[in-house]
PDB file of C-alpha atoms in Angstrom:
ATOM      1  CA  MET A  28      36.946 -19.981 -29.923  1.00  0.00           C
ATOM      2  CA  SER A  29      39.768 -21.516 -28.327  1.00  0.00           C
ATOM      3  CA  GLN A  30      40.263 -22.112 -24.704  1.00  0.00           C
ATOM      4  CA  PRO A  31      42.115 -19.333 -23.675  1.00  0.00           C
ATOM      5  CA  GLU A  32      39.464 -17.241 -24.907  1.00  0.00           C
ATOM      6  CA  LEU A  33      37.081 -18.824 -23.464  1.00  0.00           C
ATOM      7  CA  SER A  34      38.501 -19.008 -20.195  1.00  0.00           C
ATOM      8  CA  GLU A  35      38.743 -14.893 -20.461  1.00  0.00           C
ATOM      9  CA  MET A  36      35.056 -15.063 -21.583  1.00  0.00           C
ATOM     10  CA  GLY A  37      34.724 -16.458 -18.429  1.00  0.00           C
ATOM     11  CA  TRP A  38      36.058 -14.867 -16.154  1.00  0.00           C
ATOM     12  CA  ILE A  39      33.903 -11.173 -17.477  1.00  0.00           C
ATOM     13  CA  THR A  40      31.098 -13.291 -17.496  1.00  0.00           C
ATOM     14  CA  ALA A  41      31.553 -14.594 -13.381  1.00  0.00           C
ATOM     15  CA  GLY A  42      32.498 -11.034 -12.234  1.00  0.00           C
ATOM     16  CA  TRP A  43      29.926  -8.727 -14.086  1.00  0.00           C
ATOM     17  CA  LEU A  44      27.516 -11.319 -12.933  1.00  0.00           C
ATOM     18  CA  LEU A  45      29.057 -10.916  -8.928  1.00  0.00           C
ATOM     19  CA  GLY A  46      28.659  -7.436  -9.179  1.00  0.00           C
ATOM     20  CA  PHE A  47      25.286  -7.627 -10.059  1.00  0.00           C
ATOM     21  CA  ALA A  48      24.236 -10.149  -6.972  1.00  0.00           C
ATOM     22  CA  GLY A  49      25.928  -7.805  -4.749  1.00  0.00           C
ATOM     23  CA  PHE A  50      24.122  -5.036  -6.078  1.00  0.00           C
ATOM     24  CA  ASN A  51      21.137  -6.846  -4.985  1.00  0.00           C
ATOM     25  CA  THR A  52      22.114  -7.818  -2.706  1.00  0.00           C
ATOM     26  CA  VAL A  53      23.166  -4.023  -1.006  1.00  0.00           C
ATOM     27  CA  LEU A  54      18.776  -3.288  -1.965  1.00  0.00           C
ATOM     28  CA  GLY A  55      17.655  -6.696   0.455  1.00  0.00           C
ATOM     29  CA  VAL A  56      20.156  -5.287   3.131  1.00  0.00           C
ATOM     30  CA  ALA A  57      18.674  -1.612   2.314  1.00  0.00           C
ATOM     31  CA  TRP A  58      15.249  -3.048   2.697  1.00  0.00           C
ATOM     32  CA  TRP A  59      15.788  -4.870   6.008  1.00  0.00           C
ATOM     33  CA  ARG A  60      17.418  -2.199   7.588  1.00  0.00           C
ATOM     34  CA  ARG A  61      14.915   0.507   6.702  1.00  0.00           C
ATOM     35  CA  THR A  62      11.487  -2.126   7.605  1.00  0.00           C
ATOM     36  CA  ARG A  63      13.283  -3.000  10.927  1.00  0.00           C
ATOM     37  CA  GLU A  64      10.960  -0.899  12.796  1.00  0.00           C
ATOM     38  CA  GLU A  65       7.787  -1.902  10.952  1.00  0.00           C
ATOM     39  CA  ARG A  66       8.545  -5.735  11.078  1.00  0.00           C
ATOM     40  CA  GLN A  67       8.986  -5.363  15.043  1.00  0.00           C
ATOM     41  CA  PHE A  68       5.845  -3.887  14.948  1.00  0.00           C
ATOM     42  CA  LEU A  69       4.340  -6.709  12.828  1.00  0.00           C
ATOM     43  CA  ARG A  70       5.782  -8.880  16.311  1.00  0.00           C
ATOM     44  CA  VAL A  71       4.238  -7.457  18.195  1.00  0.00           C
ATOM     45  CA  ALA A  72       1.317  -7.466  16.639  1.00  0.00           C
ATOM     46  CA  ARG A  73       0.494 -11.071  15.926  1.00  0.00           C
ATOM     47  CA  ARG A  74       0.133 -11.689  19.409  1.00  0.00           C
ATOM     48  CA  SER A  75      -2.828  -9.658  19.813  1.00  0.00           C
ATOM     49  CA  VAL A  76      -6.103  -9.009  17.789  1.00  0.00           C
ATOM     50  CA  VAL A  77      -5.791  -6.030  14.613  1.00  0.00           C
ATOM     51  CA  ASP A  78      -7.878  -2.888  16.656  1.00  0.00           C
ATOM     52  CA  PRO A  79     -10.855  -2.298  13.251  1.00  0.00           C
ATOM     53  CA  ILE A  80      -9.399   1.352  13.582  1.00  0.00           C
ATOM     54  CA  GLN A  81      -6.071   0.595  12.892  1.00  0.00           C
ATOM     55  CA  ALA A  82      -7.385  -1.992  10.457  1.00  0.00           C
ATOM     56  CA  GLY A  83      -9.965   0.955   8.199  1.00  0.00           C
ATOM     57  CA  TRP A  84      -6.332   2.602   8.724  1.00  0.00           C
ATOM     58  CA  TRP A  85      -4.355   0.061   6.598  1.00  0.00           C
ATOM     59  CA  LEU A  86      -6.454  -0.956   4.193  1.00  0.00           C
ATOM     60  CA  GLY A  87      -7.897   2.500   2.816  1.00  0.00           C
ATOM     61  CA  ALA A  88     -11.181   1.721   0.975  1.00  0.00           C
ATOM     62  CA  SER A  89     -13.511  -1.048   0.830  1.00  0.00           C
ATOM     63  CA  TRP A  90     -12.359  -2.083  -2.903  1.00  0.00           C
ATOM     64  CA  LYS A  91      -9.172  -4.238  -3.135  1.00  0.00           C
ATOM     65  CA  GLY A  92      -5.933  -2.302  -4.293  1.00  0.00           C
ATOM     66  CA  ALA A  93      -6.541   1.072  -3.009  1.00  0.00           C
ATOM     67  CA  SER A  94      -4.348   3.092  -1.353  1.00  0.00           C
ATOM     68  CA  ALA A  95      -3.452   2.317   2.670  1.00  0.00           C
ATOM     69  CA  GLN A  96      -2.875   5.048   5.705  1.00  0.00           C
ATOM     70  CA  ARG A  97      -6.104   6.685   4.593  1.00  0.00           C
ATOM     71  CA  GLU A  98      -7.580   8.898   7.122  1.00  0.00           C
ATOM     72  CA  GLY A  99     -10.904   8.847   5.361  1.00  0.00           C
ATOM     73  CA  TYR A 100     -11.754   5.428   5.707  1.00  0.00           C
ATOM     74  CA  ALA A 101     -10.496   5.136   9.404  1.00  0.00           C
ATOM     75  CA  ALA A 102     -12.873   7.632  10.144  1.00  0.00           C
ATOM     76  CA  GLU A 103     -15.816   5.557   8.445  1.00  0.00           C
ATOM     77  CA  VAL A 104     -15.272   2.793  10.130  1.00  0.00           C
ATOM     78  CA  ALA A 105     -14.838   4.541  13.420  1.00  0.00           C
ATOM     79  CA  VAL A 106     -18.164   6.410  12.778  1.00  0.00           C
ATOM     80  CA  ARG A 107     -20.109   2.962  12.012  1.00  0.00           C
ATOM     81  CA  LEU A 108     -18.460   0.898  15.013  1.00  0.00           C
ATOM     82  CA  LEU A 109     -19.903   4.243  17.577  1.00  0.00           C
ATOM     83  CA  VAL A 110     -23.155   3.260  15.555  1.00  0.00           C
ATOM     84  CA  LEU A 111     -23.123  -0.513  16.232  1.00  0.00           C
ATOM     85  CA  ALA A 112     -22.297   0.180  19.930  1.00  0.00           C
ATOM     86  CA  GLY A 113     -25.683   1.762  19.907  1.00  0.00           C
ATOM     87  CA  HIS A 114     -23.910   5.202  20.589  1.00  0.00           C
ATOM     88  CA  ALA A 115     -24.901   7.138  17.617  1.00  0.00           C
ATOM     89  CA  GLN A 116     -27.240   6.999  14.963  1.00  0.00           C
ATOM     90  CA  VAL A 117     -27.251   8.340  10.753  1.00  0.00           C
ATOM     91  CA  ASP A 118     -29.910   9.282   8.473  1.00  0.00           C
ATOM     92  CA  GLU A 119     -29.695   8.526   5.189  1.00  0.00           C
ATOM     93  CA  THR A 120     -28.087  11.801   4.108  1.00  0.00           C
ATOM     94  CA  GLY A 121     -25.257  10.572   5.679  1.00  0.00           C
ATOM     95  CA  ARG A 122     -25.425  13.019   8.748  1.00  0.00           C
ATOM     96  CA  ILE A 123     -24.345  11.497  12.387  1.00  0.00           C
ATOM     97  CA  SER A 124     -26.339  12.261  15.573  1.00  0.00           C
ATOM     98  CA  LEU A 125     -25.921  10.930  19.357  1.00  0.00           C
ATOM     99  CA  THR A 126     -28.428   7.839  20.172  1.00  0.00           C
ATOM    100  CA  PRO A 127     -31.398  10.004  21.814  1.00  0.00           C
ATOM    101  CA  GLY A 128     -30.532   8.795  25.772  1.00  0.00           C
ATOM    102  CA  GLN A 129     -27.228   7.429  25.721  1.00  0.00           C
ATOM    103  CA  HIS A 130     -24.576   8.933  28.140  1.00  0.00           C
ATOM    104  CA  GLY A 131     -22.294   6.830  28.218  1.00  0.00           C
ATOM    105  CA  ALA A 132     -18.862   7.427  26.734  1.00  0.00           C
ATOM    106  CA  PRO A 133     -17.267   4.410  24.913  1.00  0.00           C
ATOM    107  CA  GLU A 134     -13.747   2.972  26.169  1.00  0.00           C
ATOM    108  CA  ASP A 135     -11.458   3.622  22.976  1.00  0.00           C
ATOM    109  CA  PRO A 136     -10.419   7.346  22.788  1.00  0.00           C
ATOM    110  CA  ALA A 137     -11.286   7.592  19.356  1.00  0.00           C
ATOM    111  CA  LEU A 138     -14.599   6.861  20.098  1.00  0.00           C
ATOM    112  CA  ALA A 139     -14.699   8.873  22.630  1.00  0.00           C
ATOM    113  CA  ALA A 140     -13.566  12.189  21.116  1.00  0.00           C
ATOM    114  CA  LEU A 141     -16.011  11.182  18.135  1.00  0.00           C
ATOM    115  CA  ALA A 142     -19.313  11.292  20.890  1.00  0.00           C
ATOM    116  CA  ALA A 143     -17.765  14.022  22.598  1.00  0.00           C
ATOM    117  CA  ALA A 144     -18.207  15.795  19.151  1.00  0.00           C
ATOM    118  CA  LEU A 145     -21.291  14.679  18.711  1.00  0.00           C
ATOM    119  CA  ARG A 146     -22.443  16.022  22.103  1.00  0.00           C
ATOM    120  CA  ARG A 147     -21.220  19.918  21.010  1.00  0.00           C
ATOM    121  CA  ASP A 148     -22.462  19.741  17.864  1.00  0.00           C
ATOM    122  CA  GLU A 149     -24.892  16.564  16.494  1.00  0.00           C
ATOM    123  CA  GLY A 150     -25.489  15.961  12.937  1.00  0.00           C
ATOM    124  CA  VAL A 151     -22.066  16.009  10.945  1.00  0.00           C
ATOM    125  CA  THR A 152     -21.077  14.437   7.899  1.00  0.00           C
ATOM    126  CA  VAL A 153     -17.709  12.395   8.061  1.00  0.00           C
ATOM    127  CA  HIS A 154     -16.240  14.850   5.283  1.00  0.00           C
ATOM    128  CA  GLU A 155     -17.218  17.768   7.821  1.00  0.00           C
ATOM    129  CA  LEU A 156     -15.026  15.769  11.128  1.00  0.00           C
ATOM    130  CA  LEU A 157     -12.181  15.330   8.580  1.00  0.00           C
ATOM    131  CA  THR A 158     -12.420  18.886   7.376  1.00  0.00           C
ATOM    132  CA  GLU A 159     -13.737  21.325  10.288  1.00  0.00           C
ATOM    133  CA  PRO A 160     -11.318  22.638  12.641  1.00  0.00           C
ATOM    134  CA  ARG A 161     -13.513  22.290  15.550  1.00  0.00           C
ATOM    135  CA  PHE A 162     -13.292  18.616  15.319  1.00  0.00           C
ATOM    136  CA  ALA A 163      -9.352  17.767  15.795  1.00  0.00           C
ATOM    137  CA  PRO A 164      -9.274  16.452  18.966  1.00  0.00           C
ATOM    138  CA  PHE A 165     -11.017  13.548  16.714  1.00  0.00           C
ATOM    139  CA  ARG A 166      -8.503  13.313  13.906  1.00  0.00           C
ATOM    140  CA  THR A 167      -5.443  13.573  16.860  1.00  0.00           C
ATOM    141  CA  ALA A 168      -7.193  10.441  18.260  1.00  0.00           C
ATOM    142  CA  LEU A 169      -7.674   8.806  14.961  1.00  0.00           C
ATOM    143  CA  GLU A 170      -4.362   9.377  14.125  1.00  0.00           C
ATOM    144  CA  ALA A 171      -2.789   7.727  17.875  1.00  0.00           C
ATOM    145  CA  HIS A 172      -4.669   4.336  15.254  1.00  0.00           C
ATOM    146  CA  ARG A 173      -2.200   4.396  12.137  1.00  0.00           C
ATOM    147  CA  ALA A 174      -0.227   1.454  12.165  1.00  0.00           C
ATOM    148  CA  PRO A 175       3.821   2.912  12.096  1.00  0.00           C
ATOM    149  CA  LEU A 176       3.705   1.321   8.275  1.00  0.00           C
ATOM    150  CA  ARG A 177       4.773   2.585   5.130  1.00  0.00           C
ATOM    151  CA  ARG A 178       1.940   3.176   2.769  1.00  0.00           C
ATOM    152  CA  CYS A 179       3.330   0.596  -0.249  1.00  0.00           C
ATOM    153  CA  PHE A 180       6.875  -1.359  -0.917  1.00  0.00           C
ATOM    154  CA  GLY A 181       9.294   1.171  -2.565  1.00  0.00           C
ATOM    155  CA  ALA A 182      11.339   1.308  -5.642  1.00  0.00           C
ATOM    156  CA  TYR A 183      13.923  -1.426  -5.723  1.00  0.00           C
ATOM    157  CA  ARG A 184      12.447  -2.746  -8.983  1.00  0.00           C
ATOM    158  CA  VAL A 185      13.821  -0.107 -10.907  1.00  0.00           C
ATOM    159  CA  PRO A 186      16.824   0.228  -9.469  1.00  0.00           C
ATOM    160  CA  ALA A 187      17.691  -3.240  -9.855  1.00  0.00           C
ATOM    161  CA  LEU A 188      16.758  -3.363 -13.790  1.00  0.00           C
ATOM    162  CA  LEU A 189      18.802  -0.274 -14.097  1.00  0.00           C
ATOM    163  CA  ALA A 190      21.721  -2.865 -12.919  1.00  0.00           C
ATOM    164  CA  ALA A 191      20.915  -5.599 -15.280  1.00  0.00           C
ATOM    165  CA  LEU A 192      21.287  -3.235 -18.176  1.00  0.00           C
ATOM    166  CA  VAL A 193      24.781  -1.578 -17.080  1.00  0.00           C
ATOM    167  CA  VAL A 194      25.964  -5.282 -15.934  1.00  0.00           C
ATOM    168  CA  SER A 195      24.511  -6.982 -19.495  1.00  0.00           C
ATOM    169  CA  PHE A 196      25.866  -3.901 -21.107  1.00  0.00           C
ATOM    170  CA  GLY A 197      29.006  -3.107 -19.374  1.00  0.00           C
ATOM    171  CA  MET A 198      29.633  -7.184 -19.775  1.00  0.00           C
ATOM    172  CA  SER A 199      29.430  -6.897 -23.567  1.00  0.00           C
ATOM    173  CA  MET A 200      31.717  -3.517 -24.130  1.00  0.00           C
ATOM    174  CA  ASN A 201      34.360  -5.669 -21.892  1.00  0.00           C
ATOM    175  CA  ALA A 202      34.357  -8.686 -23.724  1.00  0.00           C
ATOM    176  CA  MET A 203      34.231  -6.679 -27.357  1.00  0.00           C
ATOM    177  CA  LEU A 204      37.465  -4.847 -26.063  1.00  0.00           C
ATOM    178  CA  LEU A 205      38.925  -7.759 -25.276  1.00  0.00           C
ATOM    179  CA  GLY A 206      38.564  -8.994 -28.914  1.00  0.00           C
ATOM    180  CA  ASN A 207      36.128 -12.220 -27.349  1.00  0.00           C
ATOM    181  CA  GLY A 208      33.436 -13.132 -30.092  1.00  0.00           C
ATOM    182  CA  PHE A 209      30.014 -14.076 -28.336  1.00  0.00           C
ATOM    183  CA  PRO A 210      29.899 -17.569 -26.883  1.00  0.00           C
ATOM    184  CA  GLY A 211      27.409 -19.924 -29.578  1.00  0.00           C
ATOM    185  CA  LEU A 212      28.278 -18.171 -32.467  1.00  0.00           C
ATOM    186  CA  SER A 213      30.629 -19.814 -35.322  1.00  0.00           C
ATOM    187  CA  ASP A 214      31.117 -15.889 -36.775  1.00  0.00           C
ATOM    188  CA  GLN A 215      33.598 -14.905 -33.209  1.00  0.00           C
ATOM    189  CA  ASP A 216      32.897 -11.182 -34.284  1.00  0.00           C
ATOM    190  CA  PRO A 217      33.819  -9.048 -31.166  1.00  0.00           C
ATOM    191  CA  GLY A 218      31.173  -6.855 -33.335  1.00  0.00           C
ATOM    192  CA  TRP A 219      28.308  -9.033 -32.687  1.00  0.00           C
ATOM    193  CA  TRP A 220      28.494  -7.792 -28.798  1.00  0.00           C
ATOM    194  CA  THR A 221      26.978  -4.634 -29.899  1.00  0.00           C
ATOM    195  CA  LEU A 222      23.520  -6.090 -30.366  1.00  0.00           C
ATOM    196  CA  LEU A 223      23.506  -9.327 -28.484  1.00  0.00           C
ATOM    197  CA  TRP A 224      24.713  -7.902 -25.127  1.00  0.00           C
ATOM    198  CA  MET A 225      20.112  -7.378 -25.467  1.00  0.00           C
ATOM    199  CA  ALA A 226      20.247 -11.967 -24.605  1.00  0.00           C
ATOM    200  CA  PRO A 227      21.893 -11.207 -21.426  1.00  0.00           C
ATOM    201  CA  TRP A 228      19.780  -7.976 -20.062  1.00  0.00           C
ATOM    202  CA  ALA A 229      16.843  -9.716 -21.121  1.00  0.00           C
ATOM    203  CA  ALA A 230      17.190 -12.528 -18.476  1.00  0.00           C
ATOM    204  CA  LEU A 231      18.944 -10.342 -15.574  1.00  0.00           C
ATOM    205  CA  SER A 232      15.538  -8.395 -16.116  1.00  0.00           C
ATOM    206  CA  LEU A 233      13.368 -11.147 -15.258  1.00  0.00           C
ATOM    207  CA  LEU A 234      16.031 -11.752 -12.057  1.00  0.00           C
ATOM    208  CA  ALA A 235      14.835  -8.083 -11.418  1.00  0.00           C
ATOM    209  CA  ALA A 236      11.423  -8.765 -11.331  1.00  0.00           C
ATOM    210  CA  ALA A 237      11.731 -10.676  -8.550  1.00  0.00           C
ATOM    211  CA  TRP A 238      11.181  -7.878  -6.802  1.00  0.00           C
ATOM    212  CA  PRO A 239       7.431  -6.001  -6.446  1.00  0.00           C
ATOM    213  CA  PRO A 240       6.549  -3.554  -7.637  1.00  0.00           C
ATOM    214  CA  GLU A 241       7.189   0.140  -6.292  1.00  0.00           C
ATOM    215  CA  ALA A 242       3.608   0.612  -5.677  1.00  0.00           C
ATOM    216  CA  SER A 243       1.884  -2.398  -4.540  1.00  0.00           C
ATOM    217  CA  ARG A 244       1.048  -2.571  -0.523  1.00  0.00           C
ATOM    218  CA  PRO A 245       3.660  -3.870   1.472  1.00  0.00           C
ATOM    219  CA  TRP A 246       2.986  -6.870   4.390  1.00  0.00           C
ATOM    220  CA  PRO A 247       0.493  -8.423   2.406  1.00  0.00           C
ATOM    221  CA  ARG A 248      -0.603 -11.134   5.780  1.00  0.00           C
ATOM    222  CA  PHE A 249      -0.882  -7.973   8.008  1.00  0.00           C
ATOM    223  CA  THR A 250      -3.500  -7.003   5.142  1.00  0.00           C
ATOM    224  CA  ARG A 251      -5.526  -9.974   5.137  1.00  0.00           C
ATOM    225  CA  ARG A 252      -5.325 -10.026   9.309  1.00  0.00           C
ATOM    226  CA  CYS A 253      -6.898  -6.440   8.509  1.00  0.00           C
ATOM    227  CA  ARG A 254      -9.593  -7.615   6.179  1.00  0.00           C
ATOM    228  CA  ALA A 255     -10.355 -10.205   9.147  1.00  0.00           C
ATOM    229  CA  ALA A 256     -10.574  -8.009  12.200  1.00  0.00           C
ATOM    230  CA  LEU A 257     -12.807  -5.888  10.524  1.00  0.00           C
ATOM    231  CA  ALA A 258     -15.077  -8.250   9.178  1.00  0.00           C
ATOM    232  CA  ARG A 259     -15.591  -9.391  12.888  1.00  0.00           C
ATOM    233  CA  ALA A 260     -16.078  -5.835  14.177  1.00  0.00           C
ATOM    234  CA  LEU A 261     -18.920  -4.888  11.572  1.00  0.00           C
ATOM    235  CA  ALA A 262     -20.416  -8.184  11.606  1.00  0.00           C
ATOM    236  CA  GLY A 263     -23.686  -7.313  13.124  1.00  0.00           C
ATOM    237  CA  GLU A 264     -24.083  -4.061  11.006  1.00  0.00           C
ATOM    238  CA  SER A 265     -26.821  -3.349   8.728  1.00  0.00           C
ATOM    239  CA  PRO A 266     -26.053  -2.990   4.889  1.00  0.00           C
ATOM    240  CA  GLU A 267     -27.673   0.651   5.340  1.00  0.00           C
ATOM    241  CA  THR A 268     -25.049   2.262   7.753  1.00  0.00           C
ATOM    242  CA  GLY A 269     -22.339   1.537   5.943  1.00  0.00           C
ATOM    243  CA  PHE A 270     -23.959   2.558   2.499  1.00  0.00           C
ATOM    244  CA  SER A 271     -25.091   5.822   4.679  1.00  0.00           C
ATOM    245  CA  VAL A 272     -21.616   6.646   5.957  1.00  0.00           C
ATOM    246  CA  SER A 273     -20.151   6.464   3.474  1.00  0.00           C
ATOM    247  CA  ARG A 274     -22.647   9.552   1.934  1.00  0.00           C
ATOM    248  CA  GLY A 275     -21.677  11.745   3.865  1.00  0.00           C
ATOM    249  CA  ALA A 276     -17.421  10.975   3.269  1.00  0.00           C
ATOM    250  CA  TYR A 277     -17.936  13.651   0.339  1.00  0.00           C
ATOM    251  CA  PRO A 278     -17.767  17.075   0.312  1.00  0.00           C
ATOM    252  CA  PRO A 279     -21.286  18.830  -0.216  1.00  0.00           C
ATOM    253  CA  PRO A 280     -22.013  19.549  -3.919  1.00  0.00           C
ATOM    254  CA  THR A 281     -22.093  23.058  -5.114  1.00  0.00           C
ATOM    255  CA  SER A 282     -25.198  24.885  -6.589  1.00  0.00           C
ATOM    256  CA  GLN A 283     -23.400  25.245 -10.136  1.00  0.00           C
ATOM    257  CA  ALA A 284     -22.882  21.208 -10.453  1.00  0.00           C
ATOM    258  CA  SER A 285     -26.048  20.573  -8.253  1.00  0.00           C
ATOM    259  CA  THR A 286     -27.421  22.796 -11.532  1.00  0.00           C
ATOM    260  CA  ALA A 287     -25.941  20.793 -14.209  1.00  0.00           C
ATOM    261  CA  GLY A 288     -26.376  17.259 -12.639  1.00  0.00           C
ATOM    262  CA  ALA A 289     -22.938  16.413 -11.589  1.00  0.00           C
ATOM    263  CA  ASN A 290     -22.113  13.070 -10.449  1.00  0.00           C
ATOM    264  CA  VAL A 291     -19.661  12.212  -8.016  1.00  0.00           C
ATOM    265  CA  ARG A 292     -17.094   9.720  -8.432  1.00  0.00           C
ATOM    266  CA  ARG A 293     -14.388   7.881  -7.561  1.00  0.00           C
ATOM    267  CA  PRO A 294     -10.958   9.675  -6.908  1.00  0.00           C
ATOM    268  CA  PRO A 295      -7.803   8.607  -7.125  1.00  0.00           C
ATOM    269  CA  ASP A 296      -6.035   6.678  -4.673  1.00  0.00           C
ATOM    270  CA  GLY A 297      -3.402   9.241  -2.358  1.00  0.00           C
ATOM    271  CA  SER A 298      -1.985   8.809   0.989  1.00  0.00           C
ATOM    272  CA  THR A 299      -3.782  12.334   1.863  1.00  0.00           C
ATOM    273  CA  ASP A 300      -7.083  11.721   0.919  1.00  0.00           C
ATOM    274  CA  ARG A 301      -9.513  12.898   3.455  1.00  0.00           C
ATOM    275  CA  THR A 302     -12.659  13.640   1.114  1.00  0.00           C
ATOM    276  CA  GLY A 303     -13.241  10.603  -1.395  1.00  0.00           C
ATOM    277  CA  ARG A 304     -14.353   7.146  -0.644  1.00  0.00           C
ATOM    278  CA  GLY A 305     -15.689   5.572  -3.960  1.00  0.00           C
ATOM    279  CA  ASN A 306     -18.174   4.020  -4.888  1.00  0.00           C
ATOM    280  CA  SER A 307     -20.373   3.800  -2.080  1.00  0.00           C
ATOM    281  CA  ALA A 308     -22.326   0.447  -2.341  1.00  0.00           C
ATOM    282  CA  GLU A 309     -18.679  -1.270  -2.738  1.00  0.00           C
ATOM    283  CA  LEU A 310     -18.753   0.488   0.837  1.00  0.00           C
ATOM    284  CA  ALA A 311     -20.995  -1.534   1.576  1.00  0.00           C
ATOM    285  CA  ASN A 312     -19.810  -4.728   1.461  1.00  0.00           C
ATOM    286  CA  ASP A 313     -16.309  -4.720   3.132  1.00  0.00           C
ATOM    287  CA  THR A 314     -17.172  -6.595   5.266  1.00  0.00           C
ATOM    288  CA  ALA A 315     -17.846  -9.521   2.358  1.00  0.00           C
ATOM    289  CA  ASP A 316     -13.827  -9.342   1.500  1.00  0.00           C
ATOM    290  CA  LEU A 317     -11.725 -11.621   2.832  1.00  0.00           C
ATOM    291  CA  ASP A 318     -10.056 -13.002  -0.426  1.00  0.00           C
ATOM    292  CA  MET A 319      -5.717 -12.850  -0.518  1.00  0.00           C
ATOM    293  CA  ASP A 320      -3.893  -9.674  -1.597  1.00  0.00           C
ATOM    294  CA  HIS A 321      -2.173 -10.649  -4.891  1.00  0.00           C
ATOM    295  CA  ASP A 322       1.097  -8.857  -3.463  1.00  0.00           C
ATOM    296  CA  SER A 323       4.804 -10.111  -5.487  1.00  0.00           C
ATOM    297  CA  GLY A 324       7.920 -10.521  -4.659  1.00  0.00           C
ATOM    298  CA  PHE A 325      10.184 -12.522  -2.061  1.00  0.00           C
ATOM    299  CA  VAL A 326      10.581  -9.195   0.867  1.00  0.00           C
ATOM    300  CA  GLY A 327       6.976  -8.017   1.032  1.00  0.00           C
ATOM    301  CA  GLY A 328       5.150  -9.946   3.678  1.00  0.00           C
ATOM    302  CA  ASP A 329       5.474  -9.961   7.236  1.00  0.00           C
TER     303      ASP A 329
END
């Protein structure tokens, strides 16, 4: 390849790579603006202890990898806190009732609404609390504890990968139309670009992978703080309490399912799931899980 061709090839490469860098910069700015209010909330949250019900919302379940912002687990945490404070009790079937002789109301609005609901209708389950219209005041108070954070990181990796594809293919076609051979080959036939453009694409794709996956949970530091806060809040809880409360999170089995001996299985994660809570043995073990999250990426932390 002659010196003029090398110079021309350098300008082609530099131009397309600058375009790739610019596109990723635009993605970064979009993320920065999109999460401005969330980052403001997290800055304020760092100066205080995380509310355990808010932590239950964000964690979504006791097991790692569950979807964030699930109402059912927040309701379970509220019930367990009320039981731990001595205001309520739960039997082995998961039915919740007020503790005899307790007349005071908890200070927390969600727990106070739960206690009021139990006074009017004792012997309810978590599933009923989340589905029955008469418990709407409790659900409203519970919603107020939800942190203003998005459930997942968002679609940034896919656009970056598409940009890598467009840049590498566009650069190769640009060089081929101008008659430039592929750098480093003895045969400087421009037609090599029809095949070897995949090498630049592979390299640029590795850079795009710096963005976390779309479904990954953002704000890993806040996740760790939530796990620690929930562990502290439920430190004095008996193992049977969490297990019993979780049993009441399932809908009652139909007679047909009971006859067939159908097993209740852990449902897939979902943002609007109000019934499924997963394996009960795992739910009873949430206070022991203080491991760090494994979220990746350079723009996911708080």
